Amino acid sequence: MTPKILIIGACGQIGSELTFKLREIYGDKNVIASDISYSNLEIVNSGIFEILDAEDYAAIKVCVEKHDINTVYLMAAILSATGEKYPMKAWNLNMNSLFHVLNLAKAKFIKKVFWPSSIAVFGTTTPKKNTPQFTVMEPSTVYGITKQVGERWCEYYHNKYAVDIRSVRYPGIISWKTMPGGGTTDYAVEIYHKAITDKKYECFLKEDTALPMMFMDDAIKATVDIMSADNEDIKIRSSYNLSAISFTPKELAESIKQEIPDFTITYNPDFRQAIANSWPKSIDDSNAREDWNWKHKFSLQDITKEMLKQLGEKYKNQS
Ligand code: SER
């Protein structure tokens, strides 16, 4: 089956880079980008783009039929920090959009679905180090609740209706092209911007808050890999643990200091500290490594070097 792809939420941090990657692999005409507004002009102008509200079932169905879509990547979501400010909005967007896509697959309008879950499915009662694939899951954020419930529905639709759904639990994603929005792990992107523009950063998490993280290139590779794996190799239809590296704000600051010696960091924790405290410090992703050969590439120092190089050029071109 040649994938004819619709990306919902293509203007966001992960959706935008995924759009470029999938167009490179499958060709521009086979990858339709969509979002609720023209918020990322690079994406809007880069190929076929549709305005699409992820909460509107009829509109998604029209788009799927118009472009003869067989594969959907549902990247629209309200993340952890924004979700705490707007709980019902987060619940409605995150759940309605998932049901719409799962129901389109159940009704055979589409054949394959990618939907990301998150480390936010875990909570304070989850073992924090090397968090296993199957473990206690009592998420404390609205975002985490929507992802955990979503995982259950994904598995249910696979078991009951044979929906080919594939999912990974993304850790914090570090990237330079598009800013993240509304997450607890966003500090690990902001810090690089501030390192270049101000040589200092005030962190909203405490210095010793370890969280699982990953470079965008690895996250995109995982997404492409799981979607192109053989059907029978995908043994987990809720969502796979996925891991690369883990570090604290202090360790991240140290790695920046190796490149920018006069960089300084201060700490002023806010409400996001409690969210971070409820999440794992590191993740055991051996199921993904065994089932579909997942392997990450980028170390913390690799990420720091690449982020500072790319953002350095970006800011230089702007000035
Ligand atoms: N990056 C997300 C957040 O911080 C976690 O999946 O909300």
XYZ file of C-alpha atoms and ligand atoms in Angstrom:
326
model
C 0.000 0.000 0.000
C 1.476 3.362 -1.013
C 0.724 5.618 1.930
C -1.496 8.599 1.149
C -0.987 10.556 4.314
C -2.921 13.176 6.263
C -1.084 14.880 9.128
C -3.448 16.541 11.596
C -1.641 19.176 13.659
C 1.098 19.687 11.060
C 2.062 23.169 12.259
C 3.197 21.997 15.705
C 6.639 21.105 17.039
C 6.620 17.447 15.954
C 4.002 17.667 13.166
C 6.050 20.186 11.201
C 9.234 18.116 11.084
C 7.239 14.949 10.462
C 5.597 16.610 7.450
C 8.975 17.412 5.881
C 10.311 13.917 6.569
C 7.253 12.099 5.210
C 7.275 14.284 2.074
C 10.927 13.402 1.551
C 10.107 9.682 1.844
C 6.728 9.434 0.084
C 6.702 12.494 -2.171
C 4.969 15.867 -1.813
C 1.726 14.835 -3.455
C 1.245 11.907 -1.058
C 1.492 13.942 2.154
C -1.282 16.396 3.056
C -0.536 18.753 5.943
C -3.394 20.194 8.004
C -3.918 22.359 11.065
C -6.576 24.558 12.624
C -4.834 27.774 11.484
C -2.001 29.046 9.294
C 0.319 29.187 12.304
C 3.451 27.866 10.591
C 3.956 29.488 7.189
C 6.902 27.275 6.310
C 4.547 24.286 6.460
C 1.602 26.086 4.842
C 3.749 27.093 1.868
C 5.667 23.840 1.548
C 3.018 21.711 -0.176
C -0.644 20.713 0.012
C -2.172 22.237 3.156
C -5.749 22.113 4.477
C -7.341 24.060 7.315
C -8.809 21.333 9.537
C -10.347 21.294 13.001
C -9.329 18.012 14.677
C -12.605 18.065 16.629
C -14.760 18.121 13.487
C -15.470 14.533 12.371
C -17.292 15.552 9.201
C -14.468 17.860 8.118
C -11.824 15.177 8.647
C -13.923 12.697 6.663
C -14.325 15.168 3.767
C -10.564 15.766 3.744
C -9.823 12.026 3.838
C -12.174 11.383 0.898
C -11.016 14.417 -1.080
C -7.376 13.333 -0.977
C -7.951 9.577 -0.983
C -6.139 9.281 2.368
C -5.304 5.848 3.804
C -2.974 6.833 6.675
C -3.456 9.476 9.386
C -0.879 10.894 11.810
C -2.838 12.615 14.585
C -0.368 15.114 16.053
C -2.830 17.706 17.434
C -2.983 17.869 21.237
C -2.972 20.198 24.219
C 0.091 19.344 26.317
C 0.644 19.056 30.060
C 1.104 22.654 31.246
C -1.623 24.193 29.036
C -3.917 21.289 29.914
C -3.760 22.237 33.604
C -4.961 25.740 32.699
C -7.760 24.558 30.390
C -8.745 21.060 31.571
C -11.971 20.644 29.588
C -10.457 22.090 26.438
C -7.582 19.592 26.701
C -9.937 16.687 27.406
C -12.213 17.604 24.477
C -9.488 18.146 21.888
C -7.313 15.200 22.898
C -10.181 12.684 23.156
C -12.533 13.847 20.387
C -9.785 13.988 17.792
C -8.648 10.462 18.688
C -12.182 9.039 18.516
C -12.752 10.679 15.147
C -9.663 9.089 13.670
C -10.271 5.693 15.293
C -13.874 5.710 14.041
C -12.759 6.586 10.510
C -10.426 3.574 10.687
C -13.170 1.354 12.133
C -15.440 2.384 9.247
C -12.565 1.558 6.829
C -12.187 5.078 5.421
C -8.530 4.856 6.485
C -6.241 1.888 7.019
C -3.508 2.985 9.395
C -3.181 5.434 12.281
C -0.283 6.970 14.206
C -1.196 8.602 17.496
C 1.456 9.675 20.001
C 1.206 8.963 23.693
C 3.601 10.397 26.275
C 5.608 9.851 29.447
C 2.731 11.821 31.010
C 0.728 8.561 31.226
C 2.810 7.751 34.311
C 2.206 9.216 37.766
C 3.652 9.478 41.263
C 2.951 5.777 42.042
C 4.894 4.591 38.963
C 8.456 3.271 39.527
C 10.593 6.265 38.507
C 13.815 4.662 37.340
C 13.815 2.577 34.192
C 10.029 2.716 34.175
C 8.800 -0.597 32.714
C 6.477 -0.923 29.711
C 3.746 -2.474 31.855
C 3.452 -0.839 35.269
C 1.267 1.226 37.593
C -0.202 4.183 35.684
C -1.985 6.846 37.692
C -1.403 10.091 35.764
C -2.040 13.310 37.671
C -2.383 15.780 34.780
C -5.344 16.183 32.431
C -2.942 15.655 29.532
C -1.659 12.418 31.105
C -5.221 11.218 31.718
C -6.172 11.810 28.071
C -3.090 9.932 26.889
C -3.673 6.990 29.223
C -7.366 6.711 28.329
C -6.403 7.144 24.668
C -4.010 4.216 24.920
C -6.773 1.997 26.270
C -9.065 2.988 23.394
C -6.323 2.378 20.807
C -5.806 -1.143 22.101
C -9.579 -1.681 22.255
C -10.108 -0.562 18.645
C -7.271 -2.827 17.545
C -8.634 -5.861 19.392
C -12.324 -5.335 18.592
C -12.233 -3.745 15.154
C -8.778 -4.709 13.816
C -7.708 -1.062 13.536
C -4.004 -0.812 12.616
C -3.013 1.723 15.260
C 0.609 2.398 16.198
C 1.844 4.551 19.040
C 4.891 5.543 21.085
C 5.146 7.328 24.420
C 7.280 10.331 23.448
C 9.595 11.770 26.104
C 10.424 15.512 26.046
C 11.387 16.406 22.468
C 14.240 18.831 21.767
C 14.263 20.661 18.436
C 15.291 23.944 16.822
C 12.915 24.436 13.862
C 9.563 24.966 15.616
C 9.054 25.926 19.269
C 7.228 23.470 21.528
C 4.067 24.810 23.146
C 2.575 24.277 26.571
C 4.674 21.351 27.798
C 6.636 20.712 31.001
C 9.722 19.563 29.115
C 9.821 22.796 27.051
C 12.581 24.228 29.261
C 15.035 21.942 27.445
C 14.359 23.886 24.219
C 13.993 27.406 25.671
C 17.356 27.084 27.405
C 19.215 26.843 24.077
C 17.467 29.917 22.673
C 18.351 31.915 25.796
C 21.907 30.562 25.815
C 22.387 32.193 22.417
C 20.423 35.413 22.901
C 21.154 36.201 26.606
C 23.875 33.767 27.773
C 21.638 33.105 30.784
C 18.410 31.230 31.543
C 15.950 31.092 34.430
C 14.630 27.535 34.643
C 11.071 26.745 35.808
C 12.210 23.360 37.157
C 14.653 22.601 39.998
C 18.246 21.788 39.119
C 17.976 18.087 40.017
C 14.756 17.273 38.101
C 15.706 14.374 35.822
C 13.356 13.731 32.896
C 13.501 11.474 29.820
C 14.318 13.468 26.655
C 15.058 12.906 22.977
C 16.327 14.864 19.967
C 13.737 15.538 17.255
C 15.614 13.505 14.635
C 15.353 10.451 16.878
C 11.649 11.083 17.561
C 10.935 11.342 13.823
C 12.960 8.205 13.155
C 10.960 6.284 15.791
C 7.709 7.497 14.220
C 8.733 6.525 10.698
C 10.167 3.189 11.893
C 7.090 2.055 13.837
C 4.810 3.056 10.948
C 6.838 1.145 8.382
C 7.358 -1.962 10.545
C 5.612 -5.201 9.552
C 2.161 -5.500 11.080
C 3.029 -8.673 12.995
C 6.074 -7.018 14.612
C 3.842 -4.487 16.371
C 2.917 -6.485 19.443
C 1.783 -3.598 21.646
C -1.269 -1.667 20.433
C -1.641 0.659 23.393
C 1.695 2.513 23.151
C 5.388 1.651 23.286
C 7.790 3.077 25.865
C 10.420 5.049 23.938
C 13.657 6.341 25.354
C 16.901 8.028 24.400
C 18.571 10.033 27.181
C 17.723 11.470 30.604
C 19.197 14.565 32.230
C 18.555 17.279 34.825
C 18.507 21.035 34.137
C 21.882 21.224 35.872
C 23.397 18.588 33.587
C 21.925 20.340 30.549
C 23.416 23.653 31.693
C 26.810 21.936 32.131
C 26.673 20.625 28.581
C 25.903 24.145 27.288
C 28.801 25.562 29.347
C 31.153 23.235 27.491
C 30.269 25.196 24.330
C 29.485 28.636 25.877
C 31.682 28.924 29.016
C 30.029 32.094 30.378
C 26.475 30.706 30.210
C 24.672 30.856 33.578
C 21.462 29.304 34.878
C 19.173 30.185 37.803
C 16.184 28.238 39.103
C 12.695 29.513 39.870
C 10.331 26.486 39.952
C 6.641 27.077 39.181
C 3.541 24.824 38.916
C 5.307 22.692 36.317
C 7.650 21.322 39.020
C 4.817 19.168 40.450
C 4.077 17.821 36.971
C 7.743 16.952 36.396
C 7.944 15.326 39.850
C 5.144 12.940 38.886
C 6.930 11.678 35.752
C 9.648 9.015 35.338
C 13.347 9.895 35.474
C 14.227 7.249 32.907
C 12.373 4.732 30.728
C 12.865 1.058 29.864
C 12.074 0.791 26.163
C 13.353 -2.750 25.532
C 10.028 -3.832 23.944
C 10.408 -1.199 21.207
C 14.061 -2.165 20.752
C 13.160 -5.862 20.417
C 9.900 -5.659 18.440
C 10.789 -3.105 15.742
C 14.511 -2.487 16.275
C 14.250 0.964 17.811
C 17.632 2.611 18.446
C 18.365 6.221 19.344
C 21.383 8.074 17.988
C 21.827 11.434 19.715
C 23.603 11.888 23.081
C 23.178 15.010 25.223
C 26.418 16.549 23.922
C 25.423 15.769 20.304
C 22.117 17.546 20.908
C 23.757 20.569 22.541
C 26.255 20.972 19.693
C 23.529 20.690 17.023
C 21.054 22.984 18.828
C 23.633 25.727 19.380
C 24.885 25.459 15.797
C 21.425 25.583 14.180
C 19.983 28.248 16.486
C 23.177 30.295 16.209
C 22.719 30.432 12.425
C 19.000 31.134 12.742
C 19.523 34.136 15.048
C 22.430 35.406 12.934
C 20.241 35.391 9.811
C 17.527 37.306 11.671
C 19.795 40.108 12.856
N 6.499 17.132 26.275
C 5.249 16.812 26.909
C 4.911 17.790 27.970
O 5.828 18.311 28.581
C 5.298 15.426 27.490
O 4.826 14.529 26.563
O 3.777 18.011 28.228
